[in-house]
Amino acid sequence: MDQWSRVRRAVHAVAAATLLALTSCTGAGAGGLGDGVRGEPGASGVRDPYFPGLGNGGYDVEHYTLTLDYDPAPGGDDRTEGAGSAEGTGSTEGAGSADRAGGADHGGPAGRLTGTAEITARATQDLSAFNLDLHGLEVRSATVGGTEAAVSRAGDELTLRPAAGLAKGQAFTTVVRYSGTPATITDADTSQEGWLTTVDGALALGQPSGSMAWFPGNNHPSDKASYDITVTVPQGLKAISNGELKSERTRGGRTTFAWHNGEPMASYLATVAIGAYETKASRTPSGLPVHTAVDPVVAESSTAILAAVPDVMEWAAERFGPYPFSSTGAIVERGNDAGYALETQTKPVFPGAPDQGLLVHELAHQWFGNSVTPETWQDMWLNEGFATYAEWLWDEDFEDIPADDNFAVAFADPVNWAFPPADPPTAAEISRAPVYGRGAMVVHKVREAVGDDAFFDIVRGWTAAHRHGNASTDDFTAYVEKKSGKDLKDLWDTWLHGREKPAAPTGPGDGA
């Protein structure tokens, strides 16, 4: 999706004092290691081509247990359905594929969030210290292996120094307790992520860096993990998250919702939605659980399209291979609560009732982006090109619109030729039109080059080979050539990496 510049924020004086006290009382000096382990600090970023500061080196997270308590700020407004709403516009994740082009009108200041993050990880090197990504919130305490750790802070980098060093291959558990007012992060293109306040609660959206606004973690898609997310809110509100609802209980005027997402998930796909939702549980014909949560204001307009979720899931499984997760569903907010749709894992978020194309697009992302996750943010076209092509396939199967016709429309649109889909000029362009439209054109040219039977075998094989993993553009091109037995260098040079618009195709395979 759109460029998200790293937003840096000075640490509050109170937080700085707290962290200084933590550092002073641990007794772990600047190089102090225990148990004879010698090591070095983990890197403060994974050197992503577009977001080099995101993520951290030296460890791999296996599981997050997030325990959250949220009190919304008082206030709100009387917006009604359709006021500035994006619903019913037929857009795919945002007009012109610029998913995050602002437009949200949030419900007021954020309330107070109190959280505990228990992070189970494994060291990938001998570690003397390691970092977590966290934006703005105040750290109250931190332990590694049950022992207090020294803590320091520089912008969004939270550095923990365990009392004893961690050996390569060692499993360890970090517990960070934190609190404060979670931030909405506004990027250079005016799009917003992180913690968005809504009329009756809040919505957490993370692509590409926003999850650090509400929990500390290894905030890069290359480090996926399972999640348990438990959220306590005032009675009368509901808290929705990824995966399956394991329990719901109300005590003393507050209700706690416990969600479990057992399959690996990138941090940007984690979500929490808090509000007075109307929820519904059902199943697809094959028995897959479906859980939807809809703001009451848009419930009536969302009924028909959400009823199509089971059919879309069954169709997508035939086209793309077995569904990779244990449940599916959707979260539908008021149109003004978010400026874009996002493929949050198992429950994509929509700003108002989506149209058929947008529903297909976001559900297709569960295969392309959520299960097969990009290795770096440069590989975004693998998410968006395939999700856009899923819309073309749906049109072909159900709307009597050949994929060739959608290809011709995309080819004629000059916005798709601003840059190659695999080589956006800067982070500001990683979710601009070429990543979507021209990305889908690349997929279509592969289909033309190898034929339908081989193409769908390749698609299903690709989602199986990288199920719950990460993949790069080079992985994809090598996979297609190996499975097809074809040298497709000209295709990649022209459609995937080429900077000039080729002559108009005159027939199948032209330009490949």
Coordinates of N, CA, C and O in Angstrom, one line a residue, residues 134-220:
L134 N 8.4 0.3 18.8 CA 7.3 0.8 19.6 C 7.2 2.3 19.4 O 8.2 3.1 19.6
H135 N 6.0 2.8 19.0 CA 5.9 4.2 18.8 C 5.1 4.9 19.9 O 3.9 4.6 20.1
G136 N 5.7 5.8 20.6 CA 5.0 6.7 21.5 C 4.7 6.2 22.9 O 4.8 7.0 23.8
L137 N 4.2 5.0 23.0 CA 3.7 4.6 24.3 C 4.8 4.5 25.3 O 5.9 4.2 25.0
E138 N 4.4 4.6 26.6 CA 5.4 4.6 27.7 C 5.6 3.2 28.2 O 4.6 2.5 28.5
V139 N 6.8 2.8 28.3 CA 7.1 1.5 28.9 C 7.2 1.6 30.4 O 7.9 2.4 30.9
R140 N 6.5 0.7 31.0 CA 6.5 0.7 32.5 C 7.4 -0.3 33.1 O 8.0 -0.1 34.1
S141 N 7.6 -1.5 32.4 CA 8.6 -2.4 32.8 C 8.9 -3.4 31.7 O 8.1 -3.5 30.7
A142 N 10.1 -4.1 31.8 CA 10.4 -5.1 30.8 C 11.3 -6.2 31.4 O 12.1 -5.9 32.2
T143 N 11.0 -7.4 31.1 CA 11.7 -8.5 31.5 C 12.1 -9.4 30.4 O 11.4 -9.5 29.4
V144 N 13.2 -10.1 30.5 CA 13.6 -11.2 29.5 C 13.9 -12.4 30.4 O 14.7 -12.4 31.3
G145 N 13.2 -13.5 30.1 CA 13.4 -14.7 30.9 C 13.0 -14.6 32.3 O 13.5 -15.2 33.2
G146 N 12.1 -13.7 32.6 CA 11.6 -13.4 34.0 C 12.4 -12.5 34.8 O 12.1 -12.2 35.9
T147 N 13.5 -12.0 34.2 CA 14.4 -11.1 34.9 C 14.4 -9.7 34.3 O 14.4 -9.6 33.1
E148 N 14.4 -8.7 35.2 CA 14.3 -7.4 34.7 C 15.4 -7.1 33.7 O 16.6 -7.4 33.9
A149 N 15.1 -6.4 32.6 CA 16.1 -6.0 31.6 C 16.3 -4.5 31.6 O 15.4 -3.8 31.9
A150 N 17.5 -4.1 31.3 CA 17.8 -2.7 31.1 C 17.1 -2.2 29.8 O 17.0 -2.9 28.8
V151 N 16.5 -1.0 29.9 CA 15.7 -0.5 28.8 C 16.2 0.9 28.4 O 16.5 1.7 29.2
S152 N 16.3 1.1 27.1 CA 16.6 2.4 26.6 C 15.8 2.7 25.4 O 15.2 1.8 24.8
R153 N 15.6 4.0 25.0 CA 14.7 4.4 23.9 C 15.3 5.4 23.0 O 15.9 6.4 23.5
A154 N 15.1 5.2 21.7 CA 15.6 6.2 20.8 C 14.5 6.3 19.7 O 14.4 5.4 18.8
G155 N 13.6 7.3 19.7 CA 12.5 7.3 18.8 C 11.6 6.1 18.9 O 11.1 5.8 20.0
D156 N 11.5 5.4 17.8 CA 10.6 4.2 17.8 C 11.4 2.9 18.1 O 10.8 1.8 18.0
E157 N 12.7 3.0 18.4 CA 13.5 1.9 18.8 C 13.5 1.7 20.3 O 14.0 2.6 21.0
L158 N 13.0 0.6 20.8 CA 13.1 0.2 22.2 C 14.1 -0.9 22.3 O 14.0 -2.0 21.8
T159 N 15.2 -0.6 23.0 CA 16.3 -1.5 23.2 C 16.3 -2.2 24.6 O 16.2 -1.5 25.6
L160 N 16.3 -3.5 24.6 CA 16.3 -4.3 25.8 C 17.7 -5.0 25.9 O 18.2 -5.6 25.0
R161 N 18.3 -4.8 27.1 CA 19.6 -5.5 27.4 C 19.3 -6.5 28.5 O 19.2 -6.1 29.7
P162 N 19.2 -7.8 28.2 CA 19.0 -8.8 29.2 C 20.1 -8.8 30.3 O 21.3 -8.5 30.0
A163 N 19.8 -9.3 31.5 CA 20.8 -9.4 32.5 C 21.8 -10.4 32.1 O 23.0 -10.3 32.5
A164 N 21.4 -11.5 31.4 CA 22.3 -12.5 30.9 C 22.2 -12.5 29.4 O 21.1 -12.3 28.8
G165 N 23.3 -12.7 28.7 CA 23.3 -12.8 27.2 C 22.5 -14.0 26.7 O 22.2 -14.9 27.5
L166 N 22.0 -13.9 25.5 CA 21.2 -15.0 24.9 C 22.0 -15.6 23.8 O 22.6 -15.0 22.9
A167 N 22.1 -17.0 23.9 CA 22.9 -17.7 23.0 C 22.1 -18.0 21.7 O 20.9 -18.1 21.7
K168 N 22.8 -18.1 20.6 CA 22.2 -18.4 19.3 C 21.4 -19.7 19.4 O 21.9 -20.7 19.9
G169 N 20.1 -19.6 18.9 CA 19.3 -20.8 19.0 C 18.5 -20.9 20.3 O 17.6 -21.7 20.4
Q170 N 18.8 -20.0 21.3 CA 18.1 -20.0 22.6 C 16.7 -19.4 22.5 O 16.5 -18.4 21.9
A171 N 15.7 -20.2 23.0 CA 14.3 -19.6 23.1 C 14.2 -18.7 24.3 O 14.8 -19.0 25.3
F172 N 13.5 -17.6 24.2 CA 13.4 -16.7 25.3 C 12.0 -16.0 25.3 O 11.4 -16.0 24.2
T173 N 11.6 -15.5 26.4 CA 10.3 -14.8 26.5 C 10.6 -13.4 27.1 O 11.2 -13.3 28.1
T174 N 10.1 -12.4 26.3 CA 10.2 -11.0 26.8 C 8.8 -10.5 27.1 O 7.8 -10.8 26.4
V175 N 8.6 -9.9 28.3 CA 7.4 -9.3 28.7 C 7.6 -7.8 28.8 O 8.4 -7.3 29.6
V176 N 6.8 -7.0 28.1 CA 6.9 -5.6 28.1 C 5.5 -5.1 28.6 O 4.5 -5.4 28.0
R177 N 5.5 -4.2 29.6 CA 4.2 -3.6 30.1 C 4.3 -2.1 29.7 O 5.3 -1.5 30.0
Y178 N 3.2 -1.6 29.2 CA 3.2 -0.3 28.6 C 1.9 0.3 28.7 O 0.8 -0.4 28.9
S179 N 1.8 1.6 28.5 CA 0.5 2.3 28.6 C 0.6 3.7 27.9 O 1.7 4.1 27.6
G180 N -0.5 4.3 27.7 CA -0.5 5.7 27.2 C -1.6 5.9 26.2 O -2.6 5.0 26.0
T181 N -1.6 7.0 25.5 CA -2.5 7.3 24.4 C -1.9 6.8 23.1 O -0.9 7.4 22.6
P182 N -2.5 5.8 22.4 CA -1.9 5.3 21.2 C -2.1 6.4 20.1 O -3.1 7.1 20.0
A183 N -1.1 6.4 19.2 CA -1.1 7.5 18.2 C -1.6 7.0 16.8 O -1.5 5.9 16.4
T184 N -2.2 8.0 16.1 CA -2.5 7.8 14.7 C -1.3 8.4 13.9 O -0.9 9.5 14.2
I185 N -0.7 7.6 13.1 CA 0.4 8.0 12.3 C 0.0 8.5 10.9 O -0.7 7.8 10.2
T186 N 0.3 9.7 10.6 CA 0.0 10.3 9.3 C 1.2 10.4 8.4 O 2.3 10.9 8.8
D187 N 1.1 9.8 7.2 CA 2.2 9.7 6.3 C 2.3 10.9 5.4 O 1.3 11.7 5.3
A188 N 3.3 10.9 4.6 CA 3.5 12.0 3.6 C 2.4 12.2 2.6 O 2.1 13.3 2.2
D189 N 1.7 11.1 2.3 CA 0.6 11.2 1.4 C -0.8 11.4 2.1 O -1.8 11.3 1.5
T190 N -0.7 11.8 3.3 CA -1.9 12.1 4.2 C -2.7 10.9 4.6 O -3.7 11.0 5.4
S191 N -2.3 9.7 4.3 CA -2.9 8.5 4.7 C -2.6 8.2 6.2 O -1.6 8.7 6.7
Q192 N -3.4 7.5 6.9 CA -3.3 7.3 8.3 C -3.3 5.8 8.7 O -4.0 5.0 8.1
E193 N -2.5 5.5 9.6 CA -2.4 4.1 10.2 C -2.2 4.2 11.7 O -2.2 5.2 12.3
G194 N -1.9 3.0 12.2 CA -1.7 3.0 13.7 C -3.0 2.8 14.4 O -3.8 1.9 14.1
W195 N -3.3 3.7 15.3 CA -4.5 3.6 16.2 C -5.4 4.8 15.7 O -5.2 5.9 16.0
L196 N -6.5 4.4 15.0 CA -7.5 5.4 14.5 C -8.7 5.4 15.5 O -9.3 4.3 15.8
T197 N -9.0 6.6 15.9 CA -10.2 6.6 16.8 C -11.5 6.7 15.9 O -11.5 7.3 14.8
T198 N -12.5 6.1 16.4 CA -13.8 6.0 15.7 C -14.9 6.6 16.6 O -14.6 7.0 17.7
V199 N -16.1 6.8 16.0 CA -17.1 7.4 16.8 C -17.4 6.7 18.1 O -17.6 7.3 19.2
D200 N -17.3 5.3 18.1 CA -17.6 4.6 19.3 C -16.5 3.7 19.8 O -16.7 2.9 20.7
G201 N -15.3 4.0 19.3 CA -14.2 3.1 19.8 C -12.9 3.4 19.1 O -12.4 4.6 19.1
A202 N -12.3 2.4 18.4 CA -11.0 2.6 17.8 C -10.8 1.5 16.8 O -11.5 0.4 16.8
L203 N -9.8 1.7 15.9 CA -9.5 0.7 14.8 C -8.0 0.8 14.6 O -7.4 1.8 14.4
A204 N -7.3 -0.4 14.8 CA -5.9 -0.5 14.6 C -5.6 -1.0 13.2 O -6.0 -2.2 12.9
L205 N -4.8 -0.3 12.4 CA -4.4 -0.7 11.1 C -2.9 -0.5 11.0 O -2.4 0.5 11.4
G206 N -2.2 -1.5 10.3 CA -0.8 -1.5 10.4 C 0.1 -1.4 9.2 O 1.3 -1.5 9.4
Q207 N -0.5 -1.3 8.0 CA 0.4 -1.4 6.9 C 1.0 0.0 6.5 O 0.3 0.9 6.3
P208 N 2.3 0.1 6.4 CA 3.3 -1.0 6.7 C 3.9 -0.9 8.1 O 4.5 -1.9 8.5
S209 N 3.7 0.2 8.8 CA 4.4 0.3 10.1 C 3.5 0.6 11.3 O 4.0 0.7 12.4
G210 N 2.2 0.6 11.1 CA 1.3 1.1 12.2 C 1.2 0.2 13.4 O 0.7 0.7 14.4
S211 N 1.5 -1.0 13.3 CA 1.3 -1.9 14.5 C 2.1 -1.4 15.7 O 1.7 -1.7 16.8
M212 N 3.2 -0.8 15.4 CA 4.1 -0.3 16.6 C 3.4 0.8 17.4 O 3.9 1.1 18.4
A213 N 2.3 1.3 16.9 CA 1.5 2.3 17.6 C 0.7 1.7 18.8 O 0.2 2.4 19.6
W214 N 0.5 0.3 18.7 CA -0.3 -0.3 19.8 C 0.4 -1.5 20.4 O -0.1 -2.0 21.5
F215 N 1.5 -2.0 19.9 CA 2.2 -3.0 20.6 C 3.7 -3.1 20.2 O 4.0 -2.8 19.0
P216 N 4.6 -3.5 21.1 CA 6.0 -3.6 20.7 C 6.2 -4.9 20.0 O 5.6 -5.9 20.3
G217 N 7.1 -4.9 18.9 CA 7.3 -6.1 18.2 C 8.4 -6.0 17.2 O 9.1 -4.9 17.0
N218 N 8.6 -7.0 16.4 CA 9.5 -7.0 15.3 C 8.7 -6.7 14.0 O 8.1 -7.6 13.4
N219 N 8.6 -5.4 13.7 CA 7.6 -4.9 12.8 C 8.1 -4.9 11.4 O 8.3 -3.8 10.7
H220 N 8.2 -6.1 10.8 CA 8.5 -6.2 9.4 C 7.9 -7.5 8.9 O 7.9 -8.5 9.7

